[in-house]
Amino acid sequence: MAPPVDLPLTVKPLPREHLPSATLAMARFLIGKTLVHESPEGMLSGRIVETEGYPPGDAASHAFRGKTNRNQTLFLGPGHCYVYFTYGSSFMVNVSSEEAGIGAGVLLRALEPLEGIEIMQRNRKNASVRDLTRGPGRLAQALQIDKRYDGVDLFAKGTLWLGTPARRTGRIATSIRIGITREVDRKRRFFEVGNPNVSGPRALSLS
């Protein structure tokens, strides 16, 4: 894999029309794309290397029982940032994935750090580069994403957005999802094979 870089990148905003129209297709499509946060401290970005899809009707999805104040972002239409707090300590970053009125999303599980690595390390208490964004809670902490960004349109002009790939994407594989208790046998996790920033048990990265 290419080493992390801490230099300006030639990454442009990703056109919304490039998004697939179904959740699992989007979960695969987002691998290799760039998540960018123009934070007050500086530019933070990373390649998306691991996702999980939670399509309509999925019992493990936050939208399964219908729209609530907490999950309403999942019903806004494709390309909105859904942020929730879990385990009493971590924020999780998701992308809404179906047409408006249909609740579904893609969890961003891991990034390969690109820009703002020193800032990320301060945010993560000097964690190693490999561990900065390897896992959804670490990802949010490193990029300073919290509930303030819930509902943000990732395709509108703003400080948090999705960008084009920084480089060519490697082979993508699938596996079962991690840390859920419903629909546990569904292969709805996507990741870039061989990327050291992918999270989870090693066995789940060899599918």
GROMACS .gro file of C-alpha atoms in nm:
model
  207
    1MET     CA    1   0.000   0.000   0.000
    2ALA     CA    2   0.111   0.359  -0.057
    3PRO     CA    3   0.242   0.530   0.260
    4PRO     CA    4   0.029   0.799   0.426
    5VAL     CA    5   0.092   1.152   0.304
    6ASP     CA    6   0.040   1.483   0.479
    7LEU     CA    7   0.033   1.706   0.173
    8PRO     CA    8  -0.241   1.881  -0.028
    9LEU     CA    9  -0.416   1.631  -0.252
   10THR     CA   10  -0.581   1.662  -0.589
   11VAL     CA   11  -0.923   1.558  -0.462
   12LYS     CA   12  -1.238   1.719  -0.598
   13PRO     CA   13  -1.593   1.709  -0.463
   14LEU     CA   14  -1.768   1.391  -0.568
   15PRO     CA   15  -2.070   1.461  -0.793
   16ARG     CA   16  -2.395   1.343  -0.634
   17GLU     CA   17  -2.508   1.194  -0.965
   18HIS     CA   18  -2.225   0.941  -0.937
   19LEU     CA   19  -2.388   0.780  -0.634
   20PRO     CA   20  -2.552   0.441  -0.692
   21SER     CA   21  -2.923   0.427  -0.616
   22ALA     CA   22  -2.911   0.132  -0.374
   23THR     CA   23  -2.749   0.096  -0.031
   24LEU     CA   24  -2.522  -0.203  -0.090
   25ALA     CA   25  -2.406  -0.065  -0.422
   26MET     CA   26  -2.321   0.259  -0.244
   27ALA     CA   27  -2.135   0.074   0.032
   28ARG     CA   28  -1.907  -0.078  -0.232
   29PHE     CA   29  -1.886   0.242  -0.435
   30LEU     CA   30  -1.760   0.447  -0.139
   31ILE     CA   31  -1.449   0.230  -0.100
   32GLY     CA   32  -1.157   0.437  -0.224
   33LYS     CA   33  -1.342   0.768  -0.213
   34THR     CA   34  -1.218   1.050   0.013
   35LEU     CA   35  -1.380   1.190   0.327
   36VAL     CA   36  -1.272   1.550   0.386
   37HIS     CA   37  -1.319   1.771   0.691
   38GLU     CA   38  -1.200   2.130   0.662
   39SER     CA   39  -1.165   2.171   1.037
   40PRO     CA   40  -1.066   2.493   1.219
   41GLU     CA   41  -0.728   2.331   1.292
   42GLY     CA   42  -0.664   2.236   0.929
   43MET     CA   43  -0.758   2.001   0.648
   44LEU     CA   44  -0.829   1.643   0.756
   45SER     CA   45  -0.890   1.371   0.501
   46GLY     CA   46  -0.870   0.998   0.441
   47ARG     CA   47  -0.948   0.728   0.187
   48ILE     CA   48  -1.253   0.521   0.278
   49VAL     CA   49  -1.129   0.162   0.302
   50GLU     CA   50  -1.411  -0.013   0.491
   51THR     CA   51  -1.789   0.028   0.499
   52GLU     CA   52  -2.102  -0.159   0.608
   53GLY     CA   53  -2.437  -0.135   0.433
   54TYR     CA   54  -2.770  -0.123   0.618
   55PRO     CA   55  -3.038  -0.137   0.345
   56PRO     CA   56  -3.416  -0.098   0.382
   57GLY     CA   57  -3.571  -0.382   0.580
   58ASP     CA   58  -3.245  -0.473   0.754
   59ALA     CA   59  -3.322  -0.554   1.119
   60ALA     CA   60  -2.978  -0.424   1.220
   61SER     CA   61  -3.046  -0.081   1.072
   62HIS     CA   62  -3.135   0.219   1.287
   63ALA     CA   63  -3.417   0.287   1.040
   64PHE     CA   64  -3.577  -0.057   1.072
   65ARG     CA   65  -3.861   0.052   1.302
   66GLY     CA   66  -3.933   0.374   1.116
   67LYS     CA   67  -3.846   0.740   1.135
   68THR     CA   68  -3.767   0.901   1.472
   69ASN     CA   69  -3.605   1.223   1.589
   70ARG     CA   70  -3.279   1.033   1.630
   71ASN     CA   71  -3.262   0.866   1.289
   72GLN     CA   72  -3.441   1.118   1.066
   73THR     CA   73  -3.122   1.192   0.869
   74LEU     CA   74  -3.138   0.840   0.722
   75PHE     CA   75  -3.464   0.943   0.550
   76LEU     CA   76  -3.336   1.266   0.388
   77GLY     CA   77  -3.222   1.111   0.061
   78PRO     CA   78  -2.876   0.995  -0.049
   79GLY     CA   79  -2.559   1.168   0.058
   80HIS     CA   80  -2.635   1.310   0.402
   81CYS     CA   81  -2.414   1.254   0.706
   82TYR     CA   82  -2.586   1.058   0.983
   83VAL     CA   83  -2.396   1.076   1.312
   84TYR     CA   84  -2.496   0.891   1.627
   85PHE     CA   85  -2.338   0.832   1.967
   86THR     CA   86  -2.284   0.477   2.092
   87TYR     CA   87  -2.114   0.274   2.363
   88GLY     CA   88  -2.121   0.585   2.583
   89SER     CA   89  -1.802   0.712   2.422
   90SER     CA   90  -1.798   0.706   2.041
   91PHE     CA   91  -1.959   0.883   1.748
   92MET     CA   92  -2.027   0.687   1.430
   93VAL     CA   93  -2.030   0.841   1.081
   94ASN     CA   94  -2.276   0.716   0.819
   95VAL     CA   95  -2.401   0.822   0.476
   96SER     CA   96  -2.773   0.807   0.397
   97SER     CA   97  -2.823   0.591   0.092
   98GLU     CA   98  -3.178   0.568  -0.047
   99GLU     CA   99  -3.427   0.813  -0.195
  100ALA     CA  100  -3.597   1.060   0.037
  101GLY     CA  101  -3.847   0.894   0.268
  102ILE     CA  102  -3.672   0.556   0.271
  103GLY     CA  103  -3.444   0.503   0.570
  104ALA     CA  104  -3.109   0.335   0.503
  105GLY     CA  105  -2.741   0.409   0.532
  106VAL     CA  106  -2.377   0.311   0.498
  107LEU     CA  107  -2.151   0.307   0.804
  108LEU     CA  108  -1.796   0.431   0.742
  109ARG     CA  109  -1.583   0.185   0.939
  110ALA     CA  110  -1.228   0.285   0.849
  111LEU     CA  111  -1.015   0.537   0.662
  112GLU     CA  112  -0.658   0.545   0.539
  113PRO     CA  113  -0.527   0.880   0.669
  114LEU     CA  114  -0.414   1.127   0.404
  115GLU     CA  115  -0.407   1.490   0.517
  116GLY     CA  116  -0.377   1.639   0.865
  117ILE     CA  117  -0.212   1.336   1.022
  118GLU     CA  118  -0.045   1.537   1.299
  119ILE     CA  119  -0.380   1.692   1.391
  120MET     CA  120  -0.544   1.350   1.389
  121GLN     CA  121  -0.275   1.219   1.622
  122ARG     CA  122  -0.343   1.500   1.867
  123ASN     CA  123  -0.714   1.420   1.848
  124ARG     CA  124  -0.638   1.053   1.911
  125LYS     CA  125  -0.376   1.108   2.185
  126ASN     CA  126  -0.076   1.020   1.968
  127ALA     CA  127  -0.212   0.692   1.832
  128SER     CA  128  -0.005   0.527   1.561
  129VAL     CA  129  -0.090   0.618   1.202
  130ARG     CA  130  -0.227   0.266   1.148
  131ASP     CA  131  -0.467   0.305   1.441
  132LEU     CA  132  -0.576   0.664   1.381
  133THR     CA  133  -0.889   0.587   1.179
  134ARG     CA  134  -0.908   0.205   1.196
  135GLY     CA  135  -1.260   0.160   1.331
  136PRO     CA  136  -1.568   0.384   1.321
  137GLY     CA  137  -1.524   0.545   1.663
  138ARG     CA  138  -1.158   0.624   1.598
  139LEU     CA  139  -1.247   0.763   1.256
  140ALA     CA  140  -1.493   1.014   1.401
  141GLN     CA  141  -1.257   1.119   1.680
  142ALA     CA  142  -0.959   1.166   1.449
  143LEU     CA  143  -1.158   1.378   1.202
  144GLN     CA  144  -1.344   1.571   1.476
  145ILE     CA  145  -1.690   1.461   1.358
  146ASP     CA  146  -1.967   1.466   1.617
  147LYS     CA  147  -2.345   1.528   1.640
  148ARG     CA  148  -2.300   1.882   1.506
  149TYR     CA  149  -2.254   1.721   1.164
  150ASP     CA  150  -2.567   1.506   1.175
  151GLY     CA  151  -2.780   1.601   0.874
  152VAL     CA  152  -2.499   1.772   0.679
  153ASP     CA  153  -2.531   1.730   0.303
  154LEU     CA  154  -2.196   1.577   0.201
  155PHE     CA  155  -2.250   1.700  -0.155
  156ALA     CA  156  -2.322   2.065  -0.071
  157LYS     CA  157  -2.058   2.334  -0.026
  158GLY     CA  158  -1.940   2.307   0.332
  159THR     CA  159  -1.662   2.191   0.562
  160LEU     CA  160  -1.746   1.818   0.555
  161TRP     CA  161  -1.772   1.651   0.215
  162LEU     CA  162  -1.706   1.345   0.004
  163GLY     CA  163  -1.437   1.361  -0.261
  164THR     CA  164  -1.303   1.171  -0.557
  165PRO     CA  165  -1.035   0.901  -0.507
  166ALA     CA  166  -0.685   1.018  -0.419
  167ARG     CA  167  -0.545   0.717  -0.605
  168ARG     CA  168  -0.654   0.392  -0.762
  169THR     CA  169  -0.866   0.162  -0.545
  170GLY     CA  170  -0.746  -0.191  -0.479
  171ARG     CA  171  -0.949  -0.512  -0.485
  172ILE     CA  172  -1.270  -0.495  -0.283
  173ALA     CA  173  -1.395  -0.792  -0.082
  174THR     CA  174  -1.702  -0.856   0.134
  175SER     CA  175  -1.768  -1.023   0.467
  176ILE     CA  176  -2.024  -1.036   0.745
  177ARG     CA  177  -2.062  -0.718   0.948
  178ILE     CA  178  -1.893  -0.655   1.282
  179GLY     CA  179  -2.044  -0.606   1.628
  180ILE     CA  180  -2.412  -0.656   1.548
  181THR     CA  181  -2.668  -0.901   1.690
  182ARG     CA  182  -2.925  -0.905   1.408
  183GLU     CA  183  -2.886  -1.018   1.046
  184VAL     CA  184  -2.541  -1.137   1.150
  185ASP     CA  185  -2.483  -1.367   0.852
  186ARG     CA  186  -2.539  -1.103   0.585
  187LYS     CA  187  -2.229  -1.019   0.381
  188ARG     CA  188  -2.278  -0.645   0.385
  189ARG     CA  189  -1.931  -0.528   0.488
  190PHE     CA  190  -1.697  -0.405   0.212
  191PHE     CA  191  -1.324  -0.338   0.241
  192GLU     CA  192  -1.008  -0.282   0.038
  193VAL     CA  193  -0.810  -0.605   0.051
  194GLY     CA  194  -0.468  -0.577   0.213
  195ASN     CA  195  -0.513  -0.225   0.346
  196PRO     CA  196  -0.359  -0.211   0.697
  197ASN     CA  197  -0.618   0.045   0.810
  198VAL     CA  198  -0.908  -0.199   0.777
  199SER     CA  199  -1.062  -0.276   1.117
  200GLY     CA  200  -1.198  -0.588   1.281
  201PRO     CA  201  -1.068  -0.942   1.338
  202ARG     CA  202  -0.812  -1.057   1.084
  203ALA     CA  203  -1.036  -1.346   0.978
  204LEU     CA  204  -1.299  -1.097   0.861
  205SER     CA  205  -1.045  -0.928   0.633
  206LEU     CA  206  -0.967  -1.241   0.436
  207SER     CA  207  -1.308  -1.305   0.280
   0.00000   0.00000   0.00000
